[in-house]
Every structure is written in C-alpha cells, then in structure tokens.
XYZ file of C-alpha atoms in Angstrom:
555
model
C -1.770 27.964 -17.215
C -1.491 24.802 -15.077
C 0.892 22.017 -16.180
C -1.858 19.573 -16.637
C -3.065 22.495 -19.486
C 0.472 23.055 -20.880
C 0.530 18.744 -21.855
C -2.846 18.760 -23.154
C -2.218 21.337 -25.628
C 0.896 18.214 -26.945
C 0.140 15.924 -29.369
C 1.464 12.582 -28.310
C 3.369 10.826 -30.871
C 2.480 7.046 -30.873
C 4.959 5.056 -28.729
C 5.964 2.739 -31.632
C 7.768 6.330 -32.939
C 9.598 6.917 -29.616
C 10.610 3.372 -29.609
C 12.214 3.850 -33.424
C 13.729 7.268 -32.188
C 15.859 5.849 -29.263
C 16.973 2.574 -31.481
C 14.456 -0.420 -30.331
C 12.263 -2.039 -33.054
C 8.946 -1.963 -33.003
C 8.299 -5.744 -33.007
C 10.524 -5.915 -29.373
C 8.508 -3.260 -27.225
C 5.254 -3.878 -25.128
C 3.009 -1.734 -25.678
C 0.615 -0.441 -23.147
C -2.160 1.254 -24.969
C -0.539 3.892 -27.382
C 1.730 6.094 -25.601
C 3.778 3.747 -23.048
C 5.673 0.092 -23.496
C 8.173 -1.983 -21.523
C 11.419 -2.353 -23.036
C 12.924 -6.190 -23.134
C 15.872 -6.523 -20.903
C 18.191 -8.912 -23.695
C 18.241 -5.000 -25.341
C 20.903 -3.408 -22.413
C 24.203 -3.720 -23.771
C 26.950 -3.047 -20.921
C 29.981 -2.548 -23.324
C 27.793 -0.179 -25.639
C 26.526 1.901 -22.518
C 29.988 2.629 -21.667
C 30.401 4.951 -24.318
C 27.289 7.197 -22.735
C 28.137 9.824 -20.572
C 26.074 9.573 -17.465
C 24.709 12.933 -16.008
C 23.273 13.246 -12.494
C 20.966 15.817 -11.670
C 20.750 16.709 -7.990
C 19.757 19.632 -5.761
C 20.513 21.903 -2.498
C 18.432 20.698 0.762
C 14.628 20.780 -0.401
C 12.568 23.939 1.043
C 8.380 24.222 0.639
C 8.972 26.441 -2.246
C 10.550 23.572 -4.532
C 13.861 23.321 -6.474
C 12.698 21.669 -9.649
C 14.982 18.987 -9.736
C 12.485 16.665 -11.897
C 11.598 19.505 -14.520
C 15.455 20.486 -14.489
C 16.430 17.280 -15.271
C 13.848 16.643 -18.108
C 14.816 20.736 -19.382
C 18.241 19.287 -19.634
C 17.644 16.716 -21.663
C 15.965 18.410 -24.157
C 18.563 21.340 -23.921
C 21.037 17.927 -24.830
C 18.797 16.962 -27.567
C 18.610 20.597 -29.175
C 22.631 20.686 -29.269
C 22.699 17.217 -31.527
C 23.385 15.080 -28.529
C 21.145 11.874 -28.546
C 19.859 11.988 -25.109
C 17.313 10.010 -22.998
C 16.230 11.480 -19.316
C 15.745 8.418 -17.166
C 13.372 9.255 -14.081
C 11.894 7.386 -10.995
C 8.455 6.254 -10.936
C 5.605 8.568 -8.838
C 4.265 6.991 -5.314
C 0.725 7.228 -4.606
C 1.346 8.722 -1.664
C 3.019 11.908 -2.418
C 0.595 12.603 -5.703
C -2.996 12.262 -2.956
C -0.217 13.648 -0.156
C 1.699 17.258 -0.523
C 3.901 16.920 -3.268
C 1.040 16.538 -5.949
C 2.240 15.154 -9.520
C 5.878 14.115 -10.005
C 6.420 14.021 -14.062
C 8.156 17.707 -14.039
C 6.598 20.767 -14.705
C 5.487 23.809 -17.687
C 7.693 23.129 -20.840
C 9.567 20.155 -19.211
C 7.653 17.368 -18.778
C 7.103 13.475 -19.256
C 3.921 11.940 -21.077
C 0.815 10.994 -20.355
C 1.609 12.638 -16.887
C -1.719 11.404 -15.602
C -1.286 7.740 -16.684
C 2.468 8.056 -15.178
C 1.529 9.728 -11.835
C -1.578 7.369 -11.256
C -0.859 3.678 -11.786
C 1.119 3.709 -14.956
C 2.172 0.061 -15.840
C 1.679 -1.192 -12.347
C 5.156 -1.276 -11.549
C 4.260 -0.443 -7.805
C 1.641 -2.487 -7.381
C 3.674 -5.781 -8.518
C 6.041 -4.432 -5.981
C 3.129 -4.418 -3.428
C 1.909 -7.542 -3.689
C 5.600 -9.562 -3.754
C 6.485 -7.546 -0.826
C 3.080 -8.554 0.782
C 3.422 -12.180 -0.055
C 6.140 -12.481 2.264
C 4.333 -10.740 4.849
C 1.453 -13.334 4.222
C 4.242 -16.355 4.175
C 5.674 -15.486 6.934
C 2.558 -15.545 9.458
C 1.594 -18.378 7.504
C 4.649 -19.840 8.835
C 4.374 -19.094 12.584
C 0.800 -20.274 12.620
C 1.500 -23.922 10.470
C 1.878 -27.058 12.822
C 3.115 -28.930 10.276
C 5.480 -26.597 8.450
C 6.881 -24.345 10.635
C 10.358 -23.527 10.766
C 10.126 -22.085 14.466
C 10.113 -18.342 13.704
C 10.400 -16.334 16.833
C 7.446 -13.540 16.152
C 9.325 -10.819 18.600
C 12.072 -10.389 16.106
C 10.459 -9.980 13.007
C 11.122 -6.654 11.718
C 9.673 -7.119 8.434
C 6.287 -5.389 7.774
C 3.405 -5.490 5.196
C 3.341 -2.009 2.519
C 0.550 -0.048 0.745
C 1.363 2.611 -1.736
C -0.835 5.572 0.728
C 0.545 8.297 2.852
C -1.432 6.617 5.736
C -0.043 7.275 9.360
C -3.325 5.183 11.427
C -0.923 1.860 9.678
C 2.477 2.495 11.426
C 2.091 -0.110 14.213
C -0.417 -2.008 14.057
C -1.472 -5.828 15.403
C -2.436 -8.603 13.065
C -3.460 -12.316 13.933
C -6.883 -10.805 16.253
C -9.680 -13.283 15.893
C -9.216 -15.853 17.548
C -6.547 -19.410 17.062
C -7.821 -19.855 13.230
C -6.907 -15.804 12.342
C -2.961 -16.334 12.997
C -0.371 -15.698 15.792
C -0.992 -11.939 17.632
C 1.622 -9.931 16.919
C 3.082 -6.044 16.573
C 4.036 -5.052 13.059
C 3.150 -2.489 11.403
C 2.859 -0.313 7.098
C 5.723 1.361 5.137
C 4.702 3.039 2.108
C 5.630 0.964 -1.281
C 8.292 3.729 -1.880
C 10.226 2.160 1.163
C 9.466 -1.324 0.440
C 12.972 -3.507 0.396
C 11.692 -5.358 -2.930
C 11.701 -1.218 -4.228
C 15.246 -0.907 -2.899
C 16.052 -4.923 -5.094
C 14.352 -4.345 -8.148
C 16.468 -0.949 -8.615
C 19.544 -2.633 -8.038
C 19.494 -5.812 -9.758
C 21.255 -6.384 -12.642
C 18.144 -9.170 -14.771
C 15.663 -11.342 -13.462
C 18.302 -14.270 -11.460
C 19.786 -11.434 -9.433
C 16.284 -9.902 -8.487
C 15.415 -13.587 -7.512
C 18.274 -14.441 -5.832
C 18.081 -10.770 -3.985
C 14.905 -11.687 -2.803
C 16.309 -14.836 -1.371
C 18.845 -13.114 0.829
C 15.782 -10.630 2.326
C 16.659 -11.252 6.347
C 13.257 -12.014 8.263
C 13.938 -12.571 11.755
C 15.646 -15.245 13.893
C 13.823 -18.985 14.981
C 13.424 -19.566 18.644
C 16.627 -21.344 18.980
C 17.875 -18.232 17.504
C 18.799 -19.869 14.064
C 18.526 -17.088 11.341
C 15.871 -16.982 8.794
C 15.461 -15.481 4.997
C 13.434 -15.202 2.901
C 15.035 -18.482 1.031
C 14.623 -20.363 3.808
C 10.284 -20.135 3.205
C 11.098 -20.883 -0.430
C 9.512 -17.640 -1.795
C 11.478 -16.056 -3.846
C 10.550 -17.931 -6.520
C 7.003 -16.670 -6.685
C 8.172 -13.445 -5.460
C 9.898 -12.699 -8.671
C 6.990 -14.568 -10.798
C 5.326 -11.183 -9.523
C 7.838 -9.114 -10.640
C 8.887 -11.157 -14.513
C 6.954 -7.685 -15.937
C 7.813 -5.168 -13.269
C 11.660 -5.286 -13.901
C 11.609 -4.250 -17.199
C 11.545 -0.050 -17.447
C 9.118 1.840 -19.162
C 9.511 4.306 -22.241
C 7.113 7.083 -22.494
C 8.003 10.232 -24.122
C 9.272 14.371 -23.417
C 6.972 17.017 -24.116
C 9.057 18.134 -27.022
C 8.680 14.098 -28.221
C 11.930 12.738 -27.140
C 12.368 9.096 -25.041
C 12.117 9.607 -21.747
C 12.939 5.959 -19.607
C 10.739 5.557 -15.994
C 11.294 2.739 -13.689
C 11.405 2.105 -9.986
C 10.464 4.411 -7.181
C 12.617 4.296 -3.976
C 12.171 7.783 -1.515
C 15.544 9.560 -0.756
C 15.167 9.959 2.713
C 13.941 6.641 3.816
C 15.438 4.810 0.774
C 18.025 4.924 -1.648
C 16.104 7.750 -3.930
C 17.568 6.814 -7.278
C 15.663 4.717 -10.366
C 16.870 1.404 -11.597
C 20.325 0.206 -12.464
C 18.411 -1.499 -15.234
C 16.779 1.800 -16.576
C 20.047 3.227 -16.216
C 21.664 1.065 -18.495
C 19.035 1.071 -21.214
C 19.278 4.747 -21.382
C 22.995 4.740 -22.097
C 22.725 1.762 -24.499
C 20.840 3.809 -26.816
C 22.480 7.382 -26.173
C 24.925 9.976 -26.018
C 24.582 11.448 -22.996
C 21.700 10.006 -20.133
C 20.204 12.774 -17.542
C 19.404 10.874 -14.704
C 18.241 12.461 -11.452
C 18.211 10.970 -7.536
C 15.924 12.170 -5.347
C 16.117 15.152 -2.461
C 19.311 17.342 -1.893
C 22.926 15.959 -2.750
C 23.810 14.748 0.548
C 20.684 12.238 0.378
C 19.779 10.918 -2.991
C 23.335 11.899 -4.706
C 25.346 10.176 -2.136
C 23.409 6.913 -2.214
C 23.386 7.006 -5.871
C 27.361 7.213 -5.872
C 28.095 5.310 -2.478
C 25.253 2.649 -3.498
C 23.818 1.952 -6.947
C 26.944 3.286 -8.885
C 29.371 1.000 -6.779
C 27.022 -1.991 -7.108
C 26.412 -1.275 -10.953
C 29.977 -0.222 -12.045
C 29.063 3.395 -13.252
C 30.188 6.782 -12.892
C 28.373 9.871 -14.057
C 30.438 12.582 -15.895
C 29.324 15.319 -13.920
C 26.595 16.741 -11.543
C 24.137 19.155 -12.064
C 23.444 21.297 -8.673
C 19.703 22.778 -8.778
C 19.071 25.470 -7.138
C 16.732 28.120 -7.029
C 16.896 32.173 -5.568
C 13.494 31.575 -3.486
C 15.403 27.781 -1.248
C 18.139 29.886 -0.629
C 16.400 32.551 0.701
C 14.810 30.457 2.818
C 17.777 28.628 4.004
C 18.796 32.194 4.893
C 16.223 32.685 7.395
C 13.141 34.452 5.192
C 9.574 33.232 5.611
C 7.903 31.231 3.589
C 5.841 33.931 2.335
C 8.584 36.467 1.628
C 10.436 34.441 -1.135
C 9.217 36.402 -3.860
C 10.130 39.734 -2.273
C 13.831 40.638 -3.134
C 16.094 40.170 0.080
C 19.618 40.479 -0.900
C 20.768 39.685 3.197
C 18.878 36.498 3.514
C 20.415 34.871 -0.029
C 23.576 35.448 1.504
C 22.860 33.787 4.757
C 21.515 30.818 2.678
C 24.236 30.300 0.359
C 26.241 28.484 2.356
C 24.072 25.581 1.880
C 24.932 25.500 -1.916
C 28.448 25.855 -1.322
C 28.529 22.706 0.926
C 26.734 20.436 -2.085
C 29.281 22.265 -4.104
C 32.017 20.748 -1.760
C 30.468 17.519 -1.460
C 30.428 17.203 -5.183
C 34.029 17.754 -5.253
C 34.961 15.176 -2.740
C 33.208 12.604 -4.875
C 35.871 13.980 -7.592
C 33.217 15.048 -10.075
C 32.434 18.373 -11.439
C 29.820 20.491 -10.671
C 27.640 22.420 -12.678
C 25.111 24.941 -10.696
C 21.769 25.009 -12.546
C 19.583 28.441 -11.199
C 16.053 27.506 -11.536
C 15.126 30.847 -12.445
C 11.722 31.990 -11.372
C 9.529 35.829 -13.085
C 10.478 36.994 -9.504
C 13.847 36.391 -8.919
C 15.727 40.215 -9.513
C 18.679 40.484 -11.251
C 20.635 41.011 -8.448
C 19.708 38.337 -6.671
C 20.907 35.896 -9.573
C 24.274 38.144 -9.916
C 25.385 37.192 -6.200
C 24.522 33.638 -6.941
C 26.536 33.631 -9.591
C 29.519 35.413 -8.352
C 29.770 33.033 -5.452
C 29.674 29.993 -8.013
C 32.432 31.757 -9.792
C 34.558 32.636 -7.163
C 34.339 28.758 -6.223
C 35.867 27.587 -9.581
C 32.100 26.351 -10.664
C 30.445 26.529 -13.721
C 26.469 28.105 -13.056
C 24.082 28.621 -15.709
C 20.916 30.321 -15.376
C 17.989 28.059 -17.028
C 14.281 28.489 -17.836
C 13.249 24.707 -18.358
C 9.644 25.368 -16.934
C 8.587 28.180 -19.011
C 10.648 27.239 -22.243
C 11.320 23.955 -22.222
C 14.761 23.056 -24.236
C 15.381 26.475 -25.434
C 15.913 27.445 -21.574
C 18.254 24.948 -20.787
C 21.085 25.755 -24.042
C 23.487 27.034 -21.837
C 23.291 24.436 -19.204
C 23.476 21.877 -21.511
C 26.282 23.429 -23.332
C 28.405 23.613 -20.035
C 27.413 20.317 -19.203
C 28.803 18.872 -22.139
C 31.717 21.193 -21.961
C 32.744 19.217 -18.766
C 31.452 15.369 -19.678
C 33.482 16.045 -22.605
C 36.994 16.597 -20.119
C 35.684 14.112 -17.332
C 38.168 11.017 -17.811
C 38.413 9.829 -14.305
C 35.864 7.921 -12.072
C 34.199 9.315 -8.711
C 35.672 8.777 -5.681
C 33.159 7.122 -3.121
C 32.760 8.439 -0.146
C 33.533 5.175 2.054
C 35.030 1.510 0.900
C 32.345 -1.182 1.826
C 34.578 -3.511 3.202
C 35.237 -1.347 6.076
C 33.244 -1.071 9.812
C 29.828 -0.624 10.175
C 30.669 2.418 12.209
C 33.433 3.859 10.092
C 31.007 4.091 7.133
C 28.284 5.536 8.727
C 30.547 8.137 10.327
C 32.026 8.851 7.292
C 28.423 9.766 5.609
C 28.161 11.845 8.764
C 30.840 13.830 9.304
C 31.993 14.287 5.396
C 28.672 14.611 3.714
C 26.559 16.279 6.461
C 29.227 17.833 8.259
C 28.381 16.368 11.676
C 30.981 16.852 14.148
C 30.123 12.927 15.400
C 27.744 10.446 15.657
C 25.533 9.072 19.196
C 23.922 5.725 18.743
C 21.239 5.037 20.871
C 21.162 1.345 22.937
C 18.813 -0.092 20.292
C 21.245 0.976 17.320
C 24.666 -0.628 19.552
C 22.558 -3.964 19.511
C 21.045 -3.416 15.914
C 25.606 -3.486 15.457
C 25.848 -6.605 17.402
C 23.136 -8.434 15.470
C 24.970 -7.327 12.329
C 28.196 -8.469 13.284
C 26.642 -11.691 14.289
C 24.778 -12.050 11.104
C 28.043 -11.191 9.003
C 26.691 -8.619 7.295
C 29.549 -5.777 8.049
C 30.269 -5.756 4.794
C 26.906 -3.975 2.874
C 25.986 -0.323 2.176
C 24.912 2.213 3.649
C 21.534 3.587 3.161
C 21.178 6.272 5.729
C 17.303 7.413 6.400
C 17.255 11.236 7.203
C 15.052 14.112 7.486
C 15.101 15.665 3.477
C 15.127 19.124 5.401
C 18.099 19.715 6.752
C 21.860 18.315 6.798
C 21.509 17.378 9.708
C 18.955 14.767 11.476
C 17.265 17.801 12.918
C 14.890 19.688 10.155
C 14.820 22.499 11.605
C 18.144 23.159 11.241
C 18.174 25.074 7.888
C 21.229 26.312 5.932
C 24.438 24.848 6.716
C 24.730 23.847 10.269
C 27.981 23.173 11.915
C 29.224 21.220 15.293
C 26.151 18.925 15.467
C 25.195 15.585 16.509
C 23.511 12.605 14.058
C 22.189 10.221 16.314
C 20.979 7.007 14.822
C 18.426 5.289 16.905
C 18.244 1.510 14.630
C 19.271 -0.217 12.060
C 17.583 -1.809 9.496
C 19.054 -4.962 7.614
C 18.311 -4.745 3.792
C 20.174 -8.040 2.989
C 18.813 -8.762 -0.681
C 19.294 -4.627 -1.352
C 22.740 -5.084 -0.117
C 22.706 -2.056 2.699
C 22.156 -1.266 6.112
C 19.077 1.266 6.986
C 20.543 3.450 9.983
C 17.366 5.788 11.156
C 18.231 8.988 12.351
C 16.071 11.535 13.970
C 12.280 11.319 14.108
C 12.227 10.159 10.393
C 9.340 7.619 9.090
C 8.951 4.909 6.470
C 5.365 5.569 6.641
C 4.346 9.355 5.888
C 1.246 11.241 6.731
C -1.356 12.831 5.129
C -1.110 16.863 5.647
C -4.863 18.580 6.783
C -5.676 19.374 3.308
C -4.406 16.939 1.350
C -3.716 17.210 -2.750
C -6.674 14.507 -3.139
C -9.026 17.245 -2.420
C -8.268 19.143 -5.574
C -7.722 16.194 -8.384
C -10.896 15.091 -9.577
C -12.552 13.920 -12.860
C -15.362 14.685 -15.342
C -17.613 12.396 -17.179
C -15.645 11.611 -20.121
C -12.847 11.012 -17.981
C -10.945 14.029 -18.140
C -8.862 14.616 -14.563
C -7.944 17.889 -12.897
C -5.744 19.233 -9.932
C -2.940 16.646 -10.356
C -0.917 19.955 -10.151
C-alpha cells in the first residue's frame, strides 16, 4: 500500500476543528477550501511560547535509501500527543522541484503523515509562488533600472550577483543572458535561475519576526555596486514596499492537519544544503504558543540543517530546543559503511560497523551544541535483530538515549518510547545551547569554526574569488552576519563521495554570497548548485491524474 492509499483511506476533519483543537477561534483563521487556513500573526505570543519545549528533529548524512526524518518527526508528534502532551509538528513547505525531481512527495510517509498531502506537495496556499514573484520583481526592477535614462541610479551590470528564480529542478537556466533583442529589450547581460527553495526572500520570510521586519529585510537585500562603485540595495530602487505587498498573505503559516487529526503548522521552504533548511521563525512560534511540546525538523543531516537552525534562526529568534532527535536508520549506515546500494536489505553486520561512525559524530556534534541527544532507529521489516542490537549498544556505550520507532507503519503507537524518552530529557533540559561560533567574530573564524568543529575538516582553502568575495565584505561592513554554509547533503565533507566519517580533509570554499536582508553570508563549497537538475527519469513520469481529478505516483 502506497502512502498516497494509506491518506485516502483518512477522513479529514474540517479545518475549523483543527483550528479549535490547537486554541485559535474559528472566526480568526483563513480558510482555504475545507482542510487548510492561514493563521493571523497578532495570535504568536512570545512570553506564552516560552513555556513550550522546542524539539528538533534531525538526521545522520542522507544516503539514496532515506532516513525518514519528515515521517519521524510527524511519528513523534503523535507519539507526544498519545502521552497527554499537547503537541503541534511544525514542517517546511515542499519545492516543486524535488516532488517532479527525485525526492517525490515531502508530507512524510505510511502512518505519519500531513493532510491533504497532494494539495500540500503541489501548490498548497501559494506560499512559493508569492515568494517567486517578489523575488522576480527585483530581478525585473533592477534591469529596469540599468536600461532607464531618466531614472537610473548607475548600476554597474558586471557585479550584479542577484538572479531571477522558478520553483523547477531545471539545469538549461543556470547561466543564462537576458536583455537579447535589440536597445528596446534591456541591457545584455550574464545572470542566470536558482530554484525558489534558494531564493534570498525564502531565506527573509523564515526569519522575520511580522510583516515591518520582512519589509525592512527586503530593504537591506545587497544588489550590486554603481559604476562609481557606490553600493546599491534593494532600498535604494524603493521596492521593498511592493515586495512585501506580495508577501502580506505569504508570511502567515499554514495549519493543516496529522493523519491521526492533530495540528500540524507548514510554512516556508528553504533547502539545507544551499540554504538555511529550517521553516519559519514565525511558524515556530505559533506552534509553541499553542503547545506543550513543538516537533520541529531542519532539513538534511545535523551538520547542515541542525547547525544553521542553532547557529542561525535560533540565535536570530531567541530560542533553544530542549533536545535533538538523531534519525537514523540500519540500511544509511550500512551504506556509510561501504555496502551497495542494492545490498541494504541483506544483513551485513561488518559494514554497520564501518558506518557507525557517522552517527557517533552527529552524536558529538549534538553535544557540543550542549543539548541532548536522543537516537531515533527508523526501523525498517528488514532490519535483523542484530543489526538494531549493535546500534543500540554503541548509543549506550556513548551515554545516549536510542529508541527503536515504527512511525511509518504505526503511526503514534510506534513512536511511545521515543516520545517517552524525549520528554524524559525536555523535562531535565534547563540550560540553553551553546552555538557553535559568536557572530561578532571574523568572517574566517566562523566559517572555520563550522569546518573544523562540525565537519571535522582539518582546515579550510579559499579559492581567489572567495579572498575577494572577503574583501568586498569587509568593505561592505558586513563581518558581522551568519553563516549559511552551502554543502554537498552527502557527505561531511565538501566532497560527496566521501561517505562515513572522513577525517584530515580539506573544505574549500570557492565564493561567497551576501544575504544582507537574511542576515548571513553564503560560502559555496565544492561543486554544489542553487539550481538542481532533473535525474533521467524523473518522478513527473509516474504522478498523473484521472478524470475526476484523482492524482497518482506522488509517492
């Protein structure tokens, strides 16, 4: 039985119910249709939220055969839920381009999902398309701007790094040259696509606090320098205003609803690897206005999603989760152990071993934050016994708690234990995580630190374009933001090929991209993208639909 079978055997409850269930009136919610709305921001209360114990869900390095981080974190909830805890799971929003690309669906999976999935993985409220079109207004203004005679502000084309988005895996838009046709069709230049996902207004909109901080975010987006080398934002082409006019609907998150009928709060969609992989601050803080405990999940393996959502959103916002679920599964460690893809079912007691050194770095990274980890086995029909023994001796040995959970084949009755651990140690938690760098310091001292006590690099090589991507920081006065470091998802290092835990290696970081109005620096590493590609047989040529509008193949 596919997932897509598994929710249509639910019956939905109406939206105005999940609304009443998590503590918001009717009368305040917008609905869209019956089974999703947009909660009203004057609803977040900070002081109330504190009182919610925040729960990050997080994962070893991903591997082909999948961890399960979404469906773990959705299992845990429920689990939460079943054990009298008022819980909401707050989750990031699906991109186009992973649902047509590889990845298919992203609402979970079996027992331990989020409803409608098909509304939520194609379109939903238009959250990303809002995005789109703000980010693509400034694209618009800003050739607008270098072709005007009469209100130009003298923009030098060659050092405008800012580029137009589409929500597509769609490689043929990389680099591409606009303004052909002629004096009336613009100024010739080289730009090129990201994918929405990667979009700086993504990276704002998650990170701002209400609607004046989005705005004034916006204003502080760095576009390139005038010919007298003067320069420019976004404020400067008086945008931001209309920018944000786009976005009045798309900053408030969306409630939808479990598959065992609990609220479940979506909003934004920033990738892990190229972005900072974690869903709004604003979503964030709805969710522990209105509950107990909030499950929250950032995208990729710990040292990716986890470490922004620490080192970034949670020292922007002000929060600190309680403790940090580890997902794992027997068939990724096997794999970071050396077996082939298509062994992972067969038992191989050798290759586990080799791999488990991956999980106990996450384990260790966890630590350094100075939160408590919890390992969550994604157990799957053919992991042996054994296997999930040694996995479980090594967590034990290591001072960690580990719980074996079933969230895909049994929903909240497969995550009890789990959840009972996990409140076990949000209960003791009284302290606050430890980031990993202070932003005041060096551009170089932060990014080293990511390196070398997250990754485990032994240093880090910057390539000529990255040393003057430094200088134009320093000049700009910008020392002072984030860190946002885009990686390959594969690997700790910036090499994916480099599986399990590698030691003594090299991160080289080729550029850096300015993310003013997000507040971080973008240091690319490797060969890594803002634009993916479509595989050869991409997961658009199984979905389809029937004539009274049923869909299939979305898993």
């Amino acid at each position: 039985m596919t997932d897509l079978d598994i929710a249509r055997q639910v019956t939905l409850q109406p939206i105005t119910e999940i609304a009443e269930k998590l503590g918001i009136a009717v009368d305040d919610i917008e609905q869209y249709g019956k089974y999703k709305a947009k909660l009203p921001l004057d609803k977040i209360d900070k002081e109330r939220g504190k009182a919610s114990k925040l729960i990050l869900v997080s994962a070893i390095s991903p591997t082909p055969a999948g961890e399960g981080k979404t469906t773990m974190s959705i299992g845990l909830s429920e689990g939460l839920n079943r054990l009298g805890k008022k819980t909401t799971v707050v989750l990031r929003e699906p991109s186009l381009g992973p649902v047509f690309g590889i990845k298919g669906g992203a609402t979970g999976g079996g027992y331990s999902q989020v409803l409608p999935m098909e509304d939520i993985n194609l379109h939903f409220t238009g959250d990303f398309s809002a995005i789109e079109k703000a980010h693509n207004l400034l694209s618009a203004i800003i050739d607008n701007n270098i072709q005007s005679k009469t209100n130009s502000l003298g923009l030098d084309a060659r050092t405008i790094s800012w580029k137009r988005v589409i929500d597509m895996n769609d490689r043929a838009l990389r680099r591409i040259i606009v303004g052909l046709g002629g004096t009336g069709s613009g100024v010739p230049r080289e730009t090129g696509f990201d994918i929405t996902a990667a979009s700086e207004i993504m990276a704002i909109l998650c990170l701002s606090e209400d609607l004046m901080d989005l705005k004034k975010r916006l204003g502080n987006i760095f576009v390139g320098y005038t010919l007298d080398k003067k320069p420019i934002f976004a404020r400067d082409l008086k945008v931001e205003g209309a920018m944000t006019a786009l976005l009045k609907d798309a900053i408030k998150p969306n409630l939808v609803q479990t598959i065992e009928g609990n609220p479940a709060i979506i909003h934004g969609g920033p990738f892990a690897n190229i972005a900072q992989g974690t869903n709004s601050v604003i979503a964030t803080r709805m969710g522990m206005t209105f509950s107990d405990y909030t499950v929250t999940e950032a995208g990729f393996g710990l040292d990716l999603g986890a470490e922004k959502f620490l080192d970034i959103k949670c020292q922007s916002a002000g929060l600190s989760p309680r403790a940090i679920v580890v997902t794992t599964t027997i068939r990724a460690l096997k794999y970071h152990g050396g077996a082939k893809l298509d062994a992972l079912t067969v038992p191989d007691l050798e290759a586990l071993a080799n791999g488990i050194p991956n999980l106990e770095k996450h384990l260790e990274n966890v630590k350094q934050f100075n939160i408590t980890p919890v390992v969550a086995i994604n157990r799957f029909t053919t992991d042996t016994d054994e296997e999930v023994a040694l996995v479980q001796k090594v967590a034990e040995d290591l001072g960690v708690a580990v719980a074996v959970a079933e969230v895909w084949a049994k929903g909240g009755e497969g995550a009890l234990d789990l959840a009972a651990k996990v409140i076990e140690i949000a209960e003791a938690s009284t302290t606050d995580f430890t980031p990993t760098y202070a932003w005041e310091s060096d551009v170089k001292t932060k990014i080293e630190a990511i390196a070398t006590k997250i990754y485990g690099a032994a240093n880090v090589d910057y390539s000529a374009e990255a040393k003057r991507d430094l200088r134009t920081i320093s000049n700009l006065g910008l020392d002072h933001l984030a860190i946002c470091i885009a990686k390959t998802q594969k690997s700790l290092s910036d090499n994916p090929r480099l599986l399990g835990r590698p030691k003594d290696f090299t991160i080289t970081v080729r550029q850096i991209e300015i993310a003013a109005g997000a507040g971080f620096l973008v240091p690319i590493t490797g060969n890594i993208m803002r634009m993916p590609g479509l595989p050869a047989h991409p997961a658009s040529e199984r979905i389809d639909i029937d004539g009274e509008g049923n869909i299939t193949g979305l898993f």
